[in-house]
Short mmCIF file of C-alpha atoms and ligand atoms in Angstrom, two decimals:
data_model
loop_
_atom_site.label_atom_id
_atom_site.label_comp_id
_atom_site.label_asym_id
_atom_site.label_seq_id
_atom_site.Cartn_x
_atom_site.Cartn_y
_atom_site.Cartn_z
CA MET U 65 3.88 -13.67 -38.62
CA ALA U 66 4.36 -16.01 -35.67
CA ASP U 67 6.94 -15.03 -33.08
CA ALA U 68 9.25 -17.94 -33.84
CA ARG U 69 9.23 -17.02 -37.55
CA VAL U 70 10.03 -13.39 -36.71
CA VAL U 71 12.97 -14.46 -34.54
CA GLU U 72 14.26 -16.73 -37.30
CA THR U 73 13.93 -14.05 -40.00
CA LEU U 74 15.53 -11.45 -37.77
CA LEU U 75 18.53 -13.74 -37.16
CA GLN U 76 18.91 -14.34 -40.92
CA ARG U 77 18.87 -10.58 -41.57
CA ILE U 78 21.52 -10.01 -38.93
CA GLU U 79 23.68 -12.73 -40.45
CA LYS U 80 23.51 -11.19 -43.91
CA ALA U 81 24.00 -7.59 -42.76
CA GLN U 82 27.46 -6.05 -42.88
CA ASP U 83 27.47 -4.28 -39.55
CA GLY U 84 23.96 -4.70 -38.18
CA VAL U 85 20.28 -4.05 -38.72
CA GLU U 86 17.88 -1.46 -37.43
CA SER U 87 14.73 -2.79 -35.78
CA LEU U 88 12.45 -0.18 -37.37
CA ASN U 89 13.67 -1.05 -40.85
CA VAL U 90 13.17 -4.75 -40.19
CA ALA U 91 9.62 -4.08 -38.95
CA CYS U 92 8.91 -1.97 -42.02
CA SER U 93 10.26 -4.50 -44.52
CA LEU U 94 8.51 -7.44 -42.84
CA GLY U 95 5.32 -5.42 -42.63
CA VAL U 96 4.89 -6.04 -38.90
CA ASP U 97 4.43 -3.72 -35.98
CA HIS U 98 7.68 -2.45 -34.46
CA GLN U 99 6.66 -3.96 -31.10
CA VAL U 100 6.83 -7.44 -32.65
CA ILE U 101 10.50 -6.91 -33.49
CA VAL U 102 11.14 -5.43 -30.03
CA GLY U 103 9.61 -8.58 -28.53
CA ALA U 104 11.87 -10.77 -30.67
CA VAL U 105 14.92 -8.74 -29.59
CA LYS U 106 13.98 -9.14 -25.91
CA SER U 107 13.49 -12.86 -26.17
CA LEU U 108 16.82 -13.25 -27.99
CA GLN U 109 18.51 -11.15 -25.32
CA SER U 110 17.22 -13.48 -22.61
CA LEU U 111 19.03 -16.38 -24.27
CA GLY U 112 22.48 -15.00 -23.58
CA GLU U 113 24.85 -13.48 -26.11
CA ILE U 114 23.23 -14.46 -29.37
CA ILE U 115 22.69 -10.87 -30.38
CA SER U 116 23.75 -7.55 -29.04
CA ALA U 117 21.19 -4.78 -29.23
CA GLU U 118 21.85 -1.12 -28.66
CA LEU U 119 18.92 1.13 -27.90
CA ARG U 120 18.82 4.19 -30.12
CA SER U 121 16.42 7.00 -30.30
CA SER U 122 15.83 8.99 -33.45
CA LYS U 123 13.52 11.81 -34.38
CA HIS U 124 11.36 11.87 -37.41
CA TRP U 125 8.50 13.88 -38.82
CA GLU U 126 4.95 12.67 -38.98
CA LEU U 127 1.77 14.16 -40.43
CA THR U 128 -0.90 15.38 -38.05
CA GLU U 129 -4.55 14.52 -38.73
CA GLU U 130 -4.96 17.79 -40.61
CA GLY U 131 -1.70 17.11 -42.46
CA LYS U 132 -3.04 13.73 -43.58
CA GLU U 133 -6.22 15.33 -44.83
CA ILE U 134 -4.25 17.82 -46.91
CA ALA U 135 -2.02 15.06 -48.31
CA GLU U 136 -5.19 13.42 -49.51
CA GLN U 137 -7.38 16.33 -50.65
CA GLY U 138 -5.01 19.26 -51.14
CA SER U 139 -4.35 22.34 -49.04
CA GLN U 140 -7.22 24.63 -48.07
CA GLU U 141 -5.85 27.40 -50.35
CA ALA U 142 -5.70 25.03 -53.36
CA ARG U 143 -9.22 23.85 -52.68
CA VAL U 144 -10.40 27.47 -52.47
CA PHE U 145 -8.68 28.23 -55.80
CA ASN U 146 -10.33 25.23 -57.43
CA ALA U 147 -13.73 26.16 -56.01
CA VAL U 148 -13.72 29.54 -57.76
CA PRO U 149 -15.29 29.35 -61.27
CA LEU U 150 -14.45 31.74 -64.11
CA GLU U 151 -17.38 34.00 -63.36
CA GLY U 152 -16.25 34.24 -59.71
CA LEU U 153 -17.87 33.32 -56.39
CA THR U 154 -19.38 35.50 -53.69
CA GLN U 155 -17.28 35.77 -50.58
CA SER U 156 -20.23 34.72 -48.43
CA ASP U 157 -20.69 31.51 -50.45
CA LEU U 158 -17.00 30.72 -50.12
CA MET U 159 -17.10 31.17 -46.36
CA LYS U 160 -19.77 28.45 -46.16
CA LEU U 161 -17.16 25.87 -47.19
CA SER U 162 -15.30 24.10 -44.35
CA PHE U 163 -11.87 25.08 -45.71
CA GLY U 164 -13.08 28.55 -46.79
CA LYS U 165 -11.70 30.76 -44.08
CA ILE U 166 -8.09 29.54 -43.91
CA GLY U 167 -7.99 28.81 -47.64
CA PHE U 168 -9.17 32.34 -48.51
CA SER U 169 -6.44 34.11 -46.52
CA LYS U 170 -3.68 31.74 -47.73
CA ALA U 171 -4.82 31.96 -51.37
CA MET U 172 -4.98 35.75 -51.06
CA SER U 173 -1.42 35.98 -49.75
CA ASN U 174 -0.29 33.58 -52.51
CA LYS U 175 -1.97 36.00 -54.92
CA TRP U 176 -3.97 33.16 -56.47
CA ILE U 177 -7.26 35.04 -56.06
CA ARG U 178 -8.52 38.61 -55.75
CA LEU U 179 -11.48 40.15 -54.00
CA ASP U 180 -13.76 42.60 -55.79
CA LYS U 181 -15.42 44.47 -52.95
CA GLY U 182 -17.55 46.82 -55.04
CA HIS U 183 -19.22 44.07 -57.05
CA GLU U 184 -22.96 44.27 -57.31
CA GLY U 185 -24.51 41.42 -55.29
CA GLY U 186 -21.74 41.66 -52.62
CA PRO U 187 -17.95 41.10 -52.51
CA ARG U 188 -16.89 38.57 -55.13
CA ILE U 189 -13.78 36.41 -55.59
CA PHE U 190 -11.97 35.74 -58.89
CA GLN U 191 -8.98 33.63 -59.85
CA THR U 192 -5.92 35.68 -60.83
CA VAL U 193 -3.79 32.91 -62.35
CA GLU U 194 -4.50 30.00 -64.61
CA ASN U 195 -2.71 27.26 -62.71
CA ILE U 196 -1.36 26.85 -59.24
CA GLU U 197 1.12 24.45 -57.72
CA ASP U 198 -0.03 23.06 -54.34
CA GLN U 199 3.39 22.98 -52.70
CA VAL U 200 2.07 22.40 -49.22
CA ARG U 201 0.49 19.16 -50.34
CA GLU U 202 3.61 18.14 -52.29
CA LYS U 203 5.81 18.63 -49.23
CA LEU U 204 3.44 16.69 -46.99
CA LEU U 205 3.40 13.82 -49.49
CA LEU U 206 7.20 13.71 -49.34
CA VAL U 207 7.09 13.42 -45.55
CA GLN U 208 4.40 10.78 -45.77
CA LYS U 209 6.56 8.70 -48.11
CA GLY U 210 9.46 8.99 -45.68
CA ILE U 211 11.63 11.08 -47.99
CA SER U 212 11.44 14.27 -46.01
CA SER U 213 15.21 14.68 -46.41
CA ASN U 214 14.34 16.66 -49.53
CA LEU U 215 12.85 19.39 -47.33
CA ASP U 216 14.98 21.87 -45.45
CA GLU U 217 14.49 22.70 -41.76
CA LYS U 218 12.77 26.01 -42.56
CA GLU U 219 10.14 24.29 -44.68
CA LYS U 220 9.50 21.65 -42.05
CA ASN U 221 9.17 24.23 -39.31
CA GLU U 222 6.66 26.20 -41.36
CA LEU U 223 4.51 23.11 -41.76
CA LYS U 224 4.93 22.43 -38.05
CA LYS U 225 3.74 25.97 -37.28
CA ARG U 226 0.67 25.29 -39.40
CA LYS U 227 0.16 22.15 -37.24
CA LEU U 228 0.45 19.86 -40.25
CA LEU U 229 3.60 18.11 -39.05
CA THR U 230 4.89 16.95 -35.68
CA GLU U 231 8.28 15.68 -34.71
CA VAL U 232 8.20 12.34 -32.91
CA THR U 233 10.97 10.48 -31.15
CA VAL U 234 11.17 6.79 -31.89
CA LYS U 235 13.21 4.26 -30.02
CA SER U 236 14.69 1.44 -31.97
CA TYR U 237 17.40 -1.16 -31.63
CA TRP U 238 20.60 -1.38 -33.60
CA ILE U 239 21.14 -5.12 -33.65
CA THR U 240 24.44 -6.86 -34.28
CA LYS U 241 25.78 -10.40 -33.85
CA GLY U 242 26.55 -11.42 -30.27
CA ASN U 243 29.49 -13.53 -29.09
CA SER U 244 27.54 -16.75 -29.46
CA PHE U 245 25.61 -15.76 -32.58
CA SER U 246 23.79 -18.50 -34.43
CA THR U 247 20.80 -18.54 -36.73
CA THR U 248 19.39 -21.65 -35.11
CA ILE U 249 18.41 -21.37 -31.49
CA THR U 250 17.75 -24.34 -29.27
CA LYS U 251 14.65 -23.91 -27.20
CA GLN U 252 15.46 -23.42 -23.54
CA GLU U 253 13.89 -25.72 -21.00
CA THR U 254 11.54 -24.07 -18.56
CA GLU U 255 10.96 -27.05 -16.34
CA LEU U 256 13.16 -29.67 -14.72
CA THR U 257 11.19 -32.91 -14.97
CA PRO U 258 11.61 -36.14 -12.96
CA ASP U 259 12.39 -37.81 -16.28
CA MET U 260 15.34 -35.49 -16.95
CA ILE U 261 16.73 -36.33 -13.53
CA ALA U 262 16.22 -40.07 -13.93
CA THR U 263 17.87 -40.25 -17.35
CA GLY U 264 20.51 -37.64 -16.59
CA SER U 265 19.47 -35.71 -19.70
CA TRP U 266 19.33 -32.49 -17.68
CA LYS U 267 23.12 -32.28 -17.98
CA GLU U 268 22.91 -31.57 -21.72
CA LYS U 269 19.93 -29.25 -21.50
CA ASN U 270 19.95 -25.51 -21.58
CA PHE U 271 17.66 -24.06 -18.89
CA LYS U 272 15.90 -20.77 -19.10
CA PRO U 273 17.02 -18.48 -16.28
CA TYR U 274 14.41 -17.16 -13.86
CA ASN U 275 13.19 -13.67 -14.57
CA PHE U 276 13.05 -12.13 -11.16
CA ASP U 277 11.98 -8.80 -12.64
CA ALA U 278 8.75 -10.19 -14.06
CA MET U 279 5.68 -8.56 -12.61
CA GLY U 280 3.56 -10.86 -10.49
CA VAL U 281 -0.19 -11.04 -10.70
CA ALA U 282 -1.56 -8.24 -8.55
CA PRO U 283 -3.94 -9.57 -5.88
CA ASP U 284 -7.45 -8.03 -6.03
CA CYS U 285 -7.23 -7.18 -2.36
CA GLY U 286 -6.01 -8.55 0.95
CA HIS U 287 -8.04 -10.63 3.36
CA LEU U 288 -7.82 -10.92 7.11
CA HIS U 289 -7.29 -14.38 8.56
CA PRO U 290 -10.24 -15.52 10.72
CA LEU U 291 -8.01 -15.39 13.82
CA MET U 292 -7.34 -11.73 13.14
CA LYS U 293 -11.04 -11.06 12.59
CA VAL U 294 -11.94 -12.62 15.92
CA ARG U 295 -9.04 -10.83 17.60
CA THR U 296 -10.45 -7.51 16.39
CA GLN U 297 -13.77 -8.33 18.07
CA PHE U 298 -12.17 -9.32 21.39
CA ARG U 299 -10.05 -6.19 21.32
CA GLN U 300 -13.22 -4.18 20.76
CA ILE U 301 -14.93 -5.77 23.76
CA PHE U 302 -11.97 -5.00 26.04
CA LEU U 303 -11.80 -1.43 24.79
CA GLU U 304 -15.54 -0.98 25.39
CA MET U 305 -14.97 -2.18 28.96
CA GLY U 306 -12.22 0.43 29.47
CA PHE U 307 -9.22 -1.90 29.29
CA THR U 308 -5.79 -0.85 27.96
CA GLU U 309 -3.74 -3.14 25.72
CA MET U 310 -0.44 -4.44 27.10
CA PRO U 311 2.70 -4.50 24.93
CA THR U 312 3.15 -8.16 23.99
CA ASN U 313 5.81 -7.76 21.34
CA ASN U 314 8.32 -10.22 22.82
CA PHE U 315 7.91 -13.89 22.05
CA ILE U 316 11.16 -14.64 23.87
CA GLU U 317 10.92 -14.36 27.61
CA SER U 318 13.10 -15.30 30.58
CA SER U 319 11.93 -18.11 32.84
CA PHE U 320 12.05 -15.47 35.54
CA TRP U 321 9.13 -13.46 34.17
CA ASN U 322 7.32 -16.45 32.68
CA PHE U 323 7.45 -18.61 35.86
CA ASP U 324 9.39 -17.31 38.89
CA SER U 325 7.69 -13.94 39.20
CA LEU U 326 4.40 -15.86 39.03
CA PHE U 327 5.40 -18.00 42.01
CA GLN U 328 5.63 -21.10 39.85
CA PRO U 329 8.11 -23.44 41.60
CA GLN U 330 11.37 -24.24 39.81
CA GLN U 331 10.52 -27.96 40.01
CA HIS U 332 7.16 -27.48 38.30
CA PRO U 333 6.69 -29.92 35.39
CA ALA U 334 5.64 -27.08 33.04
CA ARG U 335 9.23 -25.81 33.22
CA ASP U 336 10.38 -29.04 31.60
CA GLN U 337 11.78 -29.55 28.07
CA HIS U 338 8.64 -31.54 27.29
CA ASP U 339 6.38 -28.57 27.83
CA THR U 340 8.49 -25.53 27.09
CA PHE U 341 10.79 -24.48 24.24
CA PHE U 342 14.20 -23.34 25.50
CA LEU U 343 16.50 -21.05 23.56
CA SER U 344 20.08 -22.08 22.91
CA ASP U 345 21.32 -18.69 21.76
CA PRO U 346 21.13 -16.48 23.78
CA ALA U 347 20.46 -19.18 26.35
CA LEU U 348 20.32 -16.83 29.33
CA ALA U 349 18.64 -13.55 30.19
CA LEU U 350 21.12 -11.41 32.08
CA GLU U 351 19.12 -8.30 32.80
CA LEU U 352 16.73 -8.94 35.66
CA PRO U 353 15.79 -6.40 38.34
CA GLN U 354 18.16 -7.26 41.19
CA ASP U 355 16.16 -6.21 44.30
CA TYR U 356 12.99 -7.77 43.04
CA LEU U 357 14.84 -10.95 42.05
CA GLU U 358 16.10 -11.25 45.66
CA ARG U 359 12.55 -10.92 47.00
CA VAL U 360 11.27 -13.54 44.51
CA LYS U 361 14.09 -15.87 45.54
CA ARG U 362 13.17 -15.43 49.23
CA VAL U 363 9.46 -16.03 48.79
CA HIS U 364 10.15 -19.22 46.80
CA SER U 365 12.83 -20.68 49.09
CA GLU U 366 11.93 -19.34 52.55
CA GLY U 367 8.44 -17.94 52.21
CA GLY U 368 7.27 -14.61 53.58
CA PHE U 369 4.17 -12.40 53.43
CA GLY U 370 2.42 -15.05 55.49
CA SER U 371 3.46 -17.91 53.18
CA GLN U 372 5.74 -20.88 53.82
CA GLY U 373 7.19 -20.78 50.29
CA TYR U 374 8.32 -23.99 48.60
CA LYS U 375 11.13 -24.65 51.06
CA CYS U 376 13.39 -25.55 48.17
CA ASP U 377 16.61 -24.15 46.77
CA TRP U 378 15.95 -21.38 44.25
CA LYS U 379 18.57 -21.12 41.51
CA ILE U 380 19.18 -18.00 39.47
CA GLU U 381 20.49 -20.21 36.60
CA GLU U 382 17.02 -21.68 36.28
CA ALA U 383 15.37 -18.23 36.28
CA GLN U 384 17.78 -16.90 33.65
CA LYS U 385 16.90 -19.53 31.06
CA ASN U 386 15.42 -17.98 27.94
CA ILE U 387 12.28 -19.60 26.56
CA LEU U 388 9.48 -18.93 24.13
CA ARG U 389 6.82 -17.55 26.47
CA THR U 390 4.28 -20.20 27.43
CA HIS U 391 1.58 -17.72 28.38
CA THR U 392 0.88 -14.01 28.11
CA THR U 393 0.63 -13.91 31.92
CA ALA U 394 4.40 -13.25 31.71
CA VAL U 395 3.54 -9.88 30.19
CA SER U 396 0.91 -9.27 32.87
CA ALA U 397 3.60 -9.95 35.51
CA ARG U 398 5.94 -7.41 33.92
CA MET U 399 3.15 -4.84 33.77
CA LEU U 400 2.12 -5.38 37.40
CA TYR U 401 5.75 -5.08 38.52
CA LYS U 402 5.98 -1.82 36.57
CA LEU U 403 2.75 -0.63 38.17
CA ALA U 404 4.17 -1.40 41.62
CA GLN U 405 7.17 0.84 40.87
CA GLN U 406 4.87 3.90 40.57
CA GLU U 407 5.09 6.30 43.48
CA LYS U 408 1.37 6.01 44.12
CA PHE U 409 -0.72 3.00 43.10
CA THR U 410 -3.50 3.63 40.57
CA PRO U 411 -6.14 1.02 39.65
CA VAL U 412 -5.67 -0.47 36.16
CA LYS U 413 -7.51 -2.66 33.66
CA TYR U 414 -5.20 -4.35 31.16
CA PHE U 415 -5.66 -6.84 28.34
CA SER U 416 -3.55 -8.63 25.76
CA ILE U 417 -4.14 -10.91 22.78
CA ASP U 418 -1.00 -12.50 21.39
CA ARG U 419 0.92 -15.64 20.63
CA VAL U 420 2.33 -18.17 23.09
CA PHE U 421 4.32 -21.38 22.58
CA ARG U 422 4.16 -24.83 24.13
CA ASN U 423 5.98 -28.05 23.32
CA GLU U 424 2.76 -29.94 22.76
CA THR U 425 2.04 -33.19 20.98
CA LEU U 426 0.25 -31.95 17.89
CA ASP U 427 -3.28 -33.13 17.20
CA ALA U 428 -6.55 -31.85 15.75
CA THR U 429 -6.94 -29.22 18.45
CA HIS U 430 -3.37 -28.53 19.58
CA LEU U 431 -0.46 -26.81 17.90
CA ALA U 432 2.88 -25.78 19.36
CA GLU U 433 1.76 -22.17 19.19
CA PHE U 434 -1.53 -20.44 19.76
CA HIS U 435 -2.98 -17.12 20.86
CA GLN U 436 -4.04 -16.20 24.35
CA ILE U 437 -6.54 -13.59 25.36
CA GLU U 438 -5.94 -12.23 28.82
CA GLY U 439 -7.66 -9.69 31.05
CA VAL U 440 -6.24 -8.24 34.28
CA VAL U 441 -7.82 -5.85 36.81
CA ALA U 442 -5.90 -4.39 39.74
CA ASP U 443 -7.71 -2.37 42.40
CA TYR U 444 -8.18 -2.04 46.15
CA GLY U 445 -10.19 -4.80 47.75
CA LEU U 446 -11.28 -6.81 44.71
CA THR U 447 -12.96 -10.12 45.54
CA LEU U 448 -13.89 -13.37 43.83
CA GLY U 449 -17.32 -11.77 43.32
CA ASP U 450 -15.72 -9.02 41.24
CA LEU U 451 -13.99 -11.64 39.13
CA MET U 452 -17.26 -13.52 38.52
CA GLY U 453 -19.00 -10.23 37.72
CA VAL U 454 -16.40 -9.08 35.23
CA LEU U 455 -16.37 -12.54 33.59
CA HIS U 456 -20.18 -12.38 33.25
CA GLN U 457 -19.92 -8.96 31.64
CA PHE U 458 -17.12 -10.07 29.31
CA PHE U 459 -18.80 -13.29 28.17
CA THR U 460 -22.19 -11.62 27.79
CA LYS U 461 -20.59 -9.32 25.23
CA LEU U 462 -19.54 -12.48 23.40
CA GLY U 463 -23.11 -13.71 23.41
CA ILE U 464 -22.40 -16.29 26.14
CA THR U 465 -24.69 -15.87 29.13
CA LYS U 466 -24.84 -19.24 30.87
CA LEU U 467 -21.63 -19.49 32.92
CA ARG U 468 -20.44 -21.93 35.53
CA PHE U 469 -17.28 -21.85 37.59
CA LYS U 470 -15.27 -24.82 38.75
CA PRO U 471 -12.49 -24.67 41.35
CA ALA U 472 -9.10 -25.19 39.75
CA TYR U 473 -5.42 -24.81 40.43
CA ASN U 474 -2.81 -22.39 39.06
CA PRO U 475 0.48 -21.77 40.86
CA TYR U 476 -0.13 -18.01 40.72
CA THR U 477 -3.84 -17.68 41.58
CA GLU U 478 -5.79 -18.55 44.69
CA PRO U 479 -8.64 -19.13 44.40
CA SER U 480 -8.62 -20.32 40.78
CA MET U 481 -11.64 -21.10 38.64
CA GLU U 482 -12.16 -22.76 35.31
CA VAL U 483 -14.97 -21.09 33.39
CA PHE U 484 -17.58 -23.23 31.60
CA SER U 485 -20.36 -22.16 29.33
CA TYR U 486 -23.35 -24.10 28.09
CA HIS U 487 -22.96 -24.85 24.42
CA GLU U 488 -26.42 -24.88 22.81
CA GLY U 489 -25.17 -26.78 19.75
CA LEU U 490 -23.25 -29.47 21.61
CA LYS U 491 -25.84 -29.53 24.41
CA LYS U 492 -23.17 -29.65 27.06
CA TRP U 493 -20.96 -27.46 29.26
CA VAL U 494 -17.64 -26.64 27.61
CA GLU U 495 -14.58 -25.00 29.14
CA VAL U 496 -14.12 -21.48 27.86
CA GLY U 497 -11.41 -20.08 30.10
CA ASN U 498 -9.32 -20.08 33.23
CA SER U 499 -9.20 -17.41 35.91
CA GLY U 500 -8.23 -16.48 39.43
CA VAL U 501 -7.08 -13.97 42.01
CA PHE U 502 -3.31 -13.48 41.92
CA ARG U 503 -1.52 -14.74 45.01
CA PRO U 504 0.10 -12.43 47.57
CA GLU U 505 3.31 -14.44 46.99
CA MET U 506 3.27 -12.98 43.48
CA LEU U 507 2.03 -9.44 44.15
CA LEU U 508 3.74 -8.46 47.41
CA PRO U 509 7.37 -9.09 46.30
CA MET U 510 6.59 -6.76 43.38
CA GLY U 511 5.86 -4.02 45.88
CA LEU U 512 2.11 -3.63 45.36
CA PRO U 513 0.15 -2.35 48.42
CA GLU U 514 -1.21 -5.13 50.64
CA ASP U 515 -4.84 -4.09 50.17
CA VAL U 516 -4.64 -4.24 46.39
CA SER U 517 -5.99 -7.39 44.73
CA VAL U 518 -5.55 -8.42 41.15
CA ILE U 519 -8.08 -10.58 39.33
CA ALA U 520 -7.32 -12.11 35.93
CA TRP U 521 -8.54 -14.52 33.34
CA GLY U 522 -7.34 -16.09 30.15
CA LEU U 523 -8.68 -17.99 27.17
CA SER U 524 -7.44 -19.07 23.79
CA LEU U 525 -8.27 -17.22 20.58
CA GLU U 526 -8.25 -20.39 18.47
CA ARG U 527 -11.08 -22.14 20.33
CA PRO U 528 -13.77 -19.47 19.80
CA THR U 529 -12.53 -18.94 16.22
CA MET U 530 -12.90 -22.63 15.37
CA ILE U 531 -16.37 -22.70 16.88
CA LYS U 532 -17.38 -19.46 15.12
CA TYR U 533 -16.16 -20.57 11.68
CA GLY U 534 -17.05 -24.24 12.06
CA ILE U 535 -13.49 -25.54 11.74
CA ASN U 536 -12.84 -28.91 13.38
CA ASN U 537 -9.15 -29.36 12.70
CA ILE U 538 -6.77 -26.64 13.84
CA ARG U 539 -4.49 -27.45 10.89
CA GLU U 540 -7.17 -26.02 8.62
CA LEU U 541 -6.91 -22.75 10.53
CA VAL U 542 -3.17 -22.38 11.06
CA GLY U 543 -0.16 -23.62 9.13
CA HIS U 544 0.84 -24.59 5.60
CA LYS U 545 -2.31 -26.58 4.90
CA VAL U 546 -4.62 -23.61 5.27
CA ASN U 547 -6.87 -23.19 2.25
CA LEU U 548 -6.60 -19.56 1.22
CA GLN U 549 -10.11 -19.72 -0.18
CA MET U 550 -11.32 -20.37 3.37
CA VAL U 551 -9.57 -17.14 4.41
CA TYR U 552 -11.14 -15.24 1.48
CA ASP U 553 -14.61 -16.62 2.12
CA SER U 554 -14.81 -16.22 5.91
CA PRO U 555 -17.18 -13.39 6.74
CA ILE U 556 -16.31 -10.71 9.27
CA CYS U 557 -16.76 -11.83 12.83
CA ARG U 558 -19.71 -10.77 14.98
CA LEU U 559 -19.39 -12.51 18.31
CA ASP U 560 -22.78 -11.69 19.79
CA SER U 561 -24.86 -13.02 16.94
N1 LIG T 795 -2.04 -18.19 32.22
C1 LIG T 795 -3.16 -19.09 32.23
C2 LIG T 795 -3.01 -20.14 31.12
O1 LIG T 795 -2.01 -20.13 30.46
C3 LIG T 795 -4.46 -18.37 32.09
C4 LIG T 795 -4.75 -17.52 33.28
C5 LIG T 795 -4.53 -16.17 33.18
C6 LIG T 795 -5.21 -18.06 34.49
C7 LIG T 795 -4.80 -15.36 34.26
C8 LIG T 795 -5.46 -17.26 35.55
C9 LIG T 795 -5.26 -15.92 35.44
O2 LIG T 795 -3.85 -20.97 30.93
#
């Protein structure tokens, strides 16, 4: 019977019934599985108050497999009795029958048969009565027909002990009319169409409520985004080279750590609305290390440590402005300041790979957020040669061996170098990173020893990922247009092959 027909019939039964119907009875009289009625009850319940259904559980007796066999063929004892002819049967022949053993002992205790042990040719069995009544079978047939009420508890328990009956609990519904009972149900709409909006017909329609408890489709497994796959590889390279990962878990940064501590002048265009995202709430960072802040202010406005500074007013209000960090070098600055606070300086090698934000004009290769990879080494007497050496080692691990360096400018490094590598596919030199030796104007106010130098470099994570996975438009890699199939299908990343 189709579901709609079941629902209709069920509603008609409820209408006719005095005080309600029982779902099991309905299932039985319609000759359908109980689950079909349960389904109809659930779908009616979802429509509001058409019906009211109360869950009930009741116990009833059911025949076990052995019980069913007896109901069909008779009890073992009856079958033993019937197997014994007038002239008797040897005990050993009886025992060959499948029901022989149990049947023999039951028939003996019922006094239906006797055993003549001294019989020539071995112990022999004879009937002792003319007829028997197979009560066990009769009782089981009653249970099977659902009229077990004729049996008392003792009888049922005996059959249970013989493992012919089991008691099962069944759950059913007691169904009565609901407040808005009706035998005709209007189908609920599952979709709001443009047509309904245009004609205004949605006002008269009855919409099916969302079922937020429905189980979703379980995904087969998760997949790592290509950026995360490449990040894993870069992290591995840094770890192999003995670098420690810096904590980059703050997207919001003060201008102080993002720019001022890095000796980036307050008038620098990068600190403009057009390049940087400013926060409106909380607009200002109020906790900045006071002594250090004074030294930063002095080196910017008056100079010091052999530098002339910018000879410009330095305003704390500008340094306090909260922004979305524009580079992970802000984190490197925090870490180097922390290092300088140690009683005794110890050389360090740090790295980070995390997200940064810039107010860029979006195009095929630029988004307002991307990931930076950054390496920092602080030690006594490091030179530009050390920087070139460590860059060679780092890029070789990426499978990039042909490197060229081009003088560049960063407010916080001197000298600064852009890093180029020869791209075999494009047959030209492409920029792969930026680097430099941090300025004394940055390091000395922090309190680092004068003979300590810090070399550093940075690159984006998106650029190598796009090259590796052959993606030309960054919007296919990041954002709402990403094709999940691309994520599923991208193989794991091996940078050196
Ligand atoms: N912070 C630089 C950038 O955003 C990268 C860089 C890091 C340059 C370290 C020099 C040293 O491009």
